PDB file of C-alpha atoms in Angstrom:
ATOM      1  CA  MET A   1       5.476 -12.603  -1.608  1.00  0.00           C
ATOM      2  CA  LEU A   2       2.175 -10.656  -0.565  1.00  0.00           C
ATOM      3  CA  LYS A   3       2.990 -11.248   2.915  1.00  0.00           C
ATOM      4  CA  ASP A   4       5.842  -9.509   2.787  1.00  0.00           C
ATOM      5  CA  LEU A   5       3.849  -5.758   2.311  1.00  0.00           C
ATOM      6  CA  SER A   6       4.398  -2.546   4.397  1.00  0.00           C
ATOM      7  CA  LEU A   7       1.602  -3.217   5.986  1.00  0.00           C
ATOM      8  CA  PRO A   8      -0.403  -2.238   8.352  1.00  0.00           C
ATOM      9  CA  ALA A   9      -0.569   1.511   5.984  1.00  0.00           C
ATOM     10  CA  SER A  10      -2.499   4.906   6.920  1.00  0.00           C
ATOM     11  CA  LEU A  11      -3.667   6.437   3.926  1.00  0.00           C
ATOM     12  CA  ALA A  12      -5.293   9.542   4.112  1.00  0.00           C
ATOM     13  CA  THR A  13      -9.030  10.063   3.278  1.00  0.00           C
ATOM     14  CA  GLY A  14     -11.656  12.590   2.332  1.00  0.00           C
ATOM     15  CA  ASN A  15     -12.981  11.485   5.670  1.00  0.00           C
ATOM     16  CA  GLY A  16      -9.491  11.292   7.079  1.00  0.00           C
ATOM     17  CA  PRO A  17      -8.130   8.269   7.646  1.00  0.00           C
ATOM     18  CA  VAL A  18      -7.693   4.721   6.944  1.00  0.00           C
ATOM     19  CA  THR A  19      -5.903   1.563   7.942  1.00  0.00           C
ATOM     20  CA  LEU A  20      -5.140  -1.192   5.226  1.00  0.00           C
ATOM     21  CA  ARG A  21      -4.537  -4.497   6.461  1.00  0.00           C
ATOM     22  CA  ASN A  22      -4.336  -8.189   5.595  1.00  0.00           C
ATOM     23  CA  ALA A  23      -7.562  -9.809   6.431  1.00  0.00           C
ATOM     24  CA  THR A  24      -7.788 -12.782   9.102  1.00  0.00           C
ATOM     25  CA  GLU A  25     -10.890 -14.450  10.550  1.00  0.00           C
ATOM     26  CA  ARG A  26     -12.232 -11.885  13.207  1.00  0.00           C
ATOM     27  CA  ASP A  27     -12.894 -10.105   8.991  1.00  0.00           C
ATOM     28  CA  LEU A  28     -14.671 -12.457   7.795  1.00  0.00           C
ATOM     29  CA  ASP A  29     -18.514 -10.887   8.419  1.00  0.00           C
ATOM     30  CA  ALA A  30     -18.052  -7.169   7.299  1.00  0.00           C
ATOM     31  CA  LEU A  31     -16.392  -8.593   4.753  1.00  0.00           C
ATOM     32  CA  MET A  32     -19.924 -10.829   3.714  1.00  0.00           C
ATOM     33  CA  GLN A  33     -21.549  -7.188   4.093  1.00  0.00           C
ATOM     34  CA  LEU A  34     -19.322  -5.424   2.638  1.00  0.00           C
ATOM     35  CA  LEU A  35     -19.457  -8.011  -0.630  1.00  0.00           C
ATOM     36  CA  ALA A  36     -23.793  -7.810   0.459  1.00  0.00           C
ATOM     37  CA  ASP A  37     -23.580  -4.486   0.319  1.00  0.00           C
ATOM     38  CA  ASP A  38     -23.237  -4.016  -3.725  1.00  0.00           C
ATOM     39  CA  PRO A  39     -26.255  -5.200  -5.811  1.00  0.00           C
ATOM     40  CA  ILE A  40     -23.776  -6.691  -9.801  1.00  0.00           C
ATOM     41  CA  SER A  41     -22.376  -9.133  -5.796  1.00  0.00           C
ATOM     42  CA  ALA A  42     -25.747  -9.162  -4.305  1.00  0.00           C
ATOM     43  CA  LYS A  43     -26.960 -11.031  -8.307  1.00  0.00           C
ATOM     44  CA  ARG A  44     -23.819 -13.025  -7.906  1.00  0.00           C
ATOM     45  CA  GLY A  45     -25.083 -14.933  -5.447  1.00  0.00           C
ATOM     46  CA  ASP A  46     -22.431 -12.728  -2.238  1.00  0.00           C
ATOM     47  CA  VAL A  47     -26.026 -11.636  -0.051  1.00  0.00           C
ATOM     48  CA  GLY A  48     -24.726 -12.313   3.264  1.00  0.00           C
ATOM     49  CA  ASP A  49     -26.278 -15.551   3.904  1.00  0.00           C
ATOM     50  CA  ALA A  50     -24.952 -17.407   7.122  1.00  0.00           C
ATOM     51  CA  HIS A  51     -25.723 -20.360   5.660  1.00  0.00           C
ATOM     52  CA  ASP A  52     -22.429 -19.604   3.183  1.00  0.00           C
ATOM     53  CA  ARG A  53     -20.461 -18.737   5.445  1.00  0.00           C
ATOM     54  CA  PRO A  54     -17.981 -21.554   6.075  1.00  0.00           C
ATOM     55  CA  ALA A  55     -17.726 -21.118   2.046  1.00  0.00           C
ATOM     56  CA  TYR A  56     -16.684 -17.039   2.751  1.00  0.00           C
ATOM     57  CA  LEU A  57     -14.697 -18.536   5.518  1.00  0.00           C
ATOM     58  CA  ALA A  58     -12.974 -21.535   3.275  1.00  0.00           C
ATOM     59  CA  ALA A  59     -12.256 -19.116   0.593  1.00  0.00           C
ATOM     60  CA  LEU A  60     -10.488 -16.685   3.613  1.00  0.00           C
ATOM     61  CA  LEU A  61      -8.671 -19.190   4.753  1.00  0.00           C
ATOM     62  CA  ALA A  62      -7.095 -20.811   0.958  1.00  0.00           C
ATOM     63  CA  ILE A  63      -6.488 -16.900   0.115  1.00  0.00           C
ATOM     64  CA  VAL A  64      -4.675 -15.640   2.617  1.00  0.00           C
ATOM     65  CA  SER A  65      -2.501 -18.813   3.176  1.00  0.00           C
ATOM     66  CA  ASP A  66      -1.275 -18.538  -1.183  1.00  0.00           C
ATOM     67  CA  PRO A  67       1.756 -16.800  -0.439  1.00  0.00           C
ATOM     68  CA  ALA A  68       0.826 -15.011  -4.177  1.00  0.00           C
ATOM     69  CA  ASN A  69      -2.569 -13.677  -2.432  1.00  0.00           C
ATOM     70  CA  ALA A  70      -3.291 -11.339  -0.262  1.00  0.00           C
ATOM     71  CA  LEU A  71      -7.043  -9.922   1.355  1.00  0.00           C
ATOM     72  CA  ILE A  72      -7.073  -6.405   2.222  1.00  0.00           C
ATOM     73  CA  VAL A  73      -9.127  -4.817   4.089  1.00  0.00           C
ATOM     74  CA  THR A  74      -9.419  -1.414   4.952  1.00  0.00           C
ATOM     75  CA  VAL A  75     -11.280  -0.282   8.185  1.00  0.00           C
ATOM     76  CA  ASP A  76     -11.079   4.059   9.899  1.00  0.00           C
ATOM     77  CA  ALA A  77     -10.221   4.424  12.684  1.00  0.00           C
ATOM     78  CA  SER A  78     -12.337   2.407  14.422  1.00  0.00           C
ATOM     79  CA  ASP A  79     -11.345  -0.727  13.204  1.00  0.00           C
ATOM     80  CA  THR A  80     -14.415  -1.049  11.204  1.00  0.00           C
ATOM     81  CA  LEU A  81     -14.073  -2.509   7.778  1.00  0.00           C
ATOM     82  CA  VAL A  82     -15.054   0.937   4.046  1.00  0.00           C
ATOM     83  CA  GLY A  83     -13.094  -1.755   2.332  1.00  0.00           C
ATOM     84  CA  THR A  84     -12.026  -4.291   0.795  1.00  0.00           C
ATOM     85  CA  MET A  85      -9.890  -5.945  -1.918  1.00  0.00           C
ATOM     86  CA  GLN A  86      -7.280  -8.898  -3.098  1.00  0.00           C
ATOM     87  CA  LEU A  87      -4.320  -8.281  -4.792  1.00  0.00           C
ATOM     88  CA  THR A  88      -2.544 -11.885  -7.080  1.00  0.00           C
ATOM     89  CA  ARG A  89       1.215 -11.302  -7.641  1.00  0.00           C
ATOM     90  CA  ILE A  90       1.769 -13.487 -11.537  1.00  0.00           C
ATOM     91  CA  PRO A  91       5.193 -14.035 -13.002  1.00  0.00           C
ATOM     92  CA  GLY A  92       4.542 -14.327 -15.911  1.00  0.00           C
ATOM     93  CA  MET A  93       6.482 -14.769 -19.602  1.00  0.00           C
ATOM     94  CA  ALA A  94       5.188 -12.243 -21.300  1.00  0.00           C
ATOM     95  CA  ARG A  95       6.600  -8.775 -22.185  1.00  0.00           C
ATOM     96  CA  ARG A  96      10.209  -9.994 -22.208  1.00  0.00           C
ATOM     97  CA  GLY A  97       9.173 -11.613 -18.377  1.00  0.00           C
ATOM     98  CA  SER A  98       6.927  -9.607 -16.841  1.00  0.00           C
ATOM     99  CA  THR A  99       5.437 -10.167 -13.420  1.00  0.00           C
ATOM    100  CA  ARG A 100       1.702  -8.677 -12.808  1.00  0.00           C
ATOM    101  CA  LEU A 101      -0.180  -7.806  -9.909  1.00  0.00           C
ATOM    102  CA  LEU A 102      -4.042  -8.432 -10.806  1.00  0.00           C
ATOM    103  CA  VAL A 103      -6.293  -5.885  -8.357  1.00  0.00           C
ATOM    104  CA  GLU A 104     -10.148  -8.374  -7.995  1.00  0.00           C
ATOM    105  CA  ALA A 105     -13.315  -7.443  -5.516  1.00  0.00           C
ATOM    106  CA  VAL A 106     -11.917  -4.351  -4.570  1.00  0.00           C
ATOM    107  CA  ARG A 107     -15.036  -2.683  -2.696  1.00  0.00           C
ATOM    108  CA  VAL A 108     -15.907  -0.112  -0.902  1.00  0.00           C
ATOM    109  CA  ARG A 109     -18.718  -0.082   1.154  1.00  0.00           C
ATOM    110  CA  SER A 110     -21.464   2.215  -0.456  1.00  0.00           C
ATOM    111  CA  ASP A 111     -22.471   4.418   3.056  1.00  0.00           C
ATOM    112  CA  GLN A 112     -18.568   6.085   2.169  1.00  0.00           C
ATOM    113  CA  ARG A 113     -18.114   5.417  -1.469  1.00  0.00           C
ATOM    114  CA  SER A 114     -16.965   9.181  -3.275  1.00  0.00           C
ATOM    115  CA  SER A 115     -14.926   9.957  -0.124  1.00  0.00           C
ATOM    116  CA  GLY A 116     -11.199   9.259  -1.739  1.00  0.00           C
ATOM    117  CA  ILE A 117     -11.064   6.103   0.369  1.00  0.00           C
ATOM    118  CA  GLY A 118     -10.873   3.702  -3.524  1.00  0.00           C
ATOM    119  CA  GLY A 119      -8.358   5.985  -5.114  1.00  0.00           C
ATOM    120  CA  ALA A 120      -6.146   6.271  -1.606  1.00  0.00           C
ATOM    121  CA  MET A 121      -6.247   2.259  -1.838  1.00  0.00           C
ATOM    122  CA  MET A 122      -5.617   2.419  -5.466  1.00  0.00           C
ATOM    123  CA  ARG A 123      -2.934   4.883  -5.309  1.00  0.00           C
ATOM    124  CA  TRP A 124      -1.468   2.733  -2.321  1.00  0.00           C
ATOM    125  CA  VAL A 125      -1.556  -0.641  -4.918  1.00  0.00           C
ATOM    126  CA  THR A 126       0.435   0.954  -8.071  1.00  0.00           C
ATOM    127  CA  ASP A 127       2.740   2.932  -5.445  1.00  0.00           C
ATOM    128  CA  VAL A 128       3.135   1.047  -3.318  1.00  0.00           C
ATOM    129  CA  ALA A 129       2.826  -2.831  -3.331  1.00  0.00           C
ATOM    130  CA  ALA A 130       3.079  -3.015  -6.917  1.00  0.00           C
ATOM    131  CA  ARG A 131       6.675  -1.667  -6.422  1.00  0.00           C
ATOM    132  CA  GLU A 132       7.475  -3.207  -3.511  1.00  0.00           C
ATOM    133  CA  LEU A 133       6.332  -6.347  -4.629  1.00  0.00           C
ATOM    134  CA  GLY A 134       8.499  -6.021  -8.872  1.00  0.00           C
ATOM    135  CA  SER A 135       5.350  -5.516 -10.771  1.00  0.00           C
ATOM    136  CA  SER A 136       5.580  -3.404 -14.142  1.00  0.00           C
ATOM    137  CA  LEU A 137       1.322  -4.054 -15.071  1.00  0.00           C
ATOM    138  CA  VAL A 138      -1.304  -3.899 -11.870  1.00  0.00           C
ATOM    139  CA  GLN A 139      -4.364  -4.593 -13.758  1.00  0.00           C
ATOM    140  CA  LEU A 140      -7.939  -5.888 -13.136  1.00  0.00           C
ATOM    141  CA  THR A 141     -11.488  -6.776 -13.840  1.00  0.00           C
ATOM    142  CA  SER A 142     -13.869  -5.165 -13.604  1.00  0.00           C
ATOM    143  CA  ASP A 143     -17.858  -5.913 -14.945  1.00  0.00           C
ATOM    144  CA  VAL A 144     -19.685  -4.289 -17.857  1.00  0.00           C
ATOM    145  CA  ALA A 145     -21.930  -2.969 -16.291  1.00  0.00           C
ATOM    146  CA  ARG A 146     -19.757  -1.175 -13.428  1.00  0.00           C
ATOM    147  CA  ARG A 147     -19.291   1.940 -15.652  1.00  0.00           C
ATOM    148  CA  ASP A 148     -19.002   4.583 -12.295  1.00  0.00           C
ATOM    149  CA  ALA A 149     -16.458   2.264 -11.979  1.00  0.00           C
ATOM    150  CA  HIS A 150     -15.123   2.562 -14.635  1.00  0.00           C
ATOM    151  CA  ARG A 151     -14.169   6.355 -15.065  1.00  0.00           C
ATOM    152  CA  PHE A 152     -12.939   6.166 -11.059  1.00  0.00           C
ATOM    153  CA  TYR A 153     -10.484   3.707 -12.628  1.00  0.00           C
ATOM    154  CA  GLU A 154      -9.557   5.809 -15.819  1.00  0.00           C
ATOM    155  CA  ARG A 155      -9.505   8.718 -13.737  1.00  0.00           C
ATOM    156  CA  LEU A 156      -5.952   7.052 -11.499  1.00  0.00           C
ATOM    157  CA  GLY A 157      -4.238   5.965 -14.371  1.00  0.00           C
ATOM    158  CA  PHE A 158      -5.433   2.677 -15.799  1.00  0.00           C
ATOM    159  CA  THR A 159      -6.895   1.682 -19.701  1.00  0.00           C
ATOM    160  CA  GLY A 160      -9.132  -0.276 -20.882  1.00  0.00           C
ATOM    161  CA  SER A 161      -7.038  -2.119 -23.292  1.00  0.00           C
ATOM    162  CA  HIS A 162      -8.186  -6.322 -23.190  1.00  0.00           C
ATOM    163  CA  THR A 163     -11.995  -8.141 -23.664  1.00  0.00           C
ATOM    164  CA  GLY A 164     -11.958 -10.182 -20.597  1.00  0.00           C
ATOM    165  CA  PHE A 165     -13.433 -13.906 -21.193  1.00  0.00           C
ATOM    166  CA  LYS A 166     -15.023 -16.039 -18.944  1.00  0.00           C
ATOM    167  CA  TYR A 167     -16.351 -19.693 -18.508  1.00  0.00           C
ATOM    168  CA  ARG A 168     -18.453 -20.300 -15.894  1.00  0.00           C
ATOM    169  CA  VAL A 169     -17.964 -24.124 -15.366  1.00  0.00           C
ATOM    170  CA  LYS A 170     -21.260 -26.736 -14.426  1.00  0.00           C
TER     171      LYS A 170
END
């Protein structure tokens, strides 16, 4: 399961090494700010408001307590959070019983983008995490408005192979 991933892990980037590790409660405020730092997330309500802290804390605790999920943070040499992503292992029947590794909520702090952090994070997912978890497919979704992100993922070898749908429960 995801708790068995080889973490912490050191990654090389253009701004020096960063470390991937599992998120903890002490990362909560920085995670909230990282989500608010993204204009698309902010439009969806991720504004880093202290009143929302209980909801974010409940989500963080649910993710880290679920063996099929991991909330990973990327920190610099001073242990300052510069990125995050959520991983979910999905066993499946399709593709002859293949296991998928879903990557969601990939974020790099805006002042750290284009420094190689996101690429290093995603290469770790495809080269290390997917293999350690026995996943034959790494998949992700990305908002259609994130054109720069789409080019980024394509440069890493991901292909836009499917159309996704969402249903908002009221």
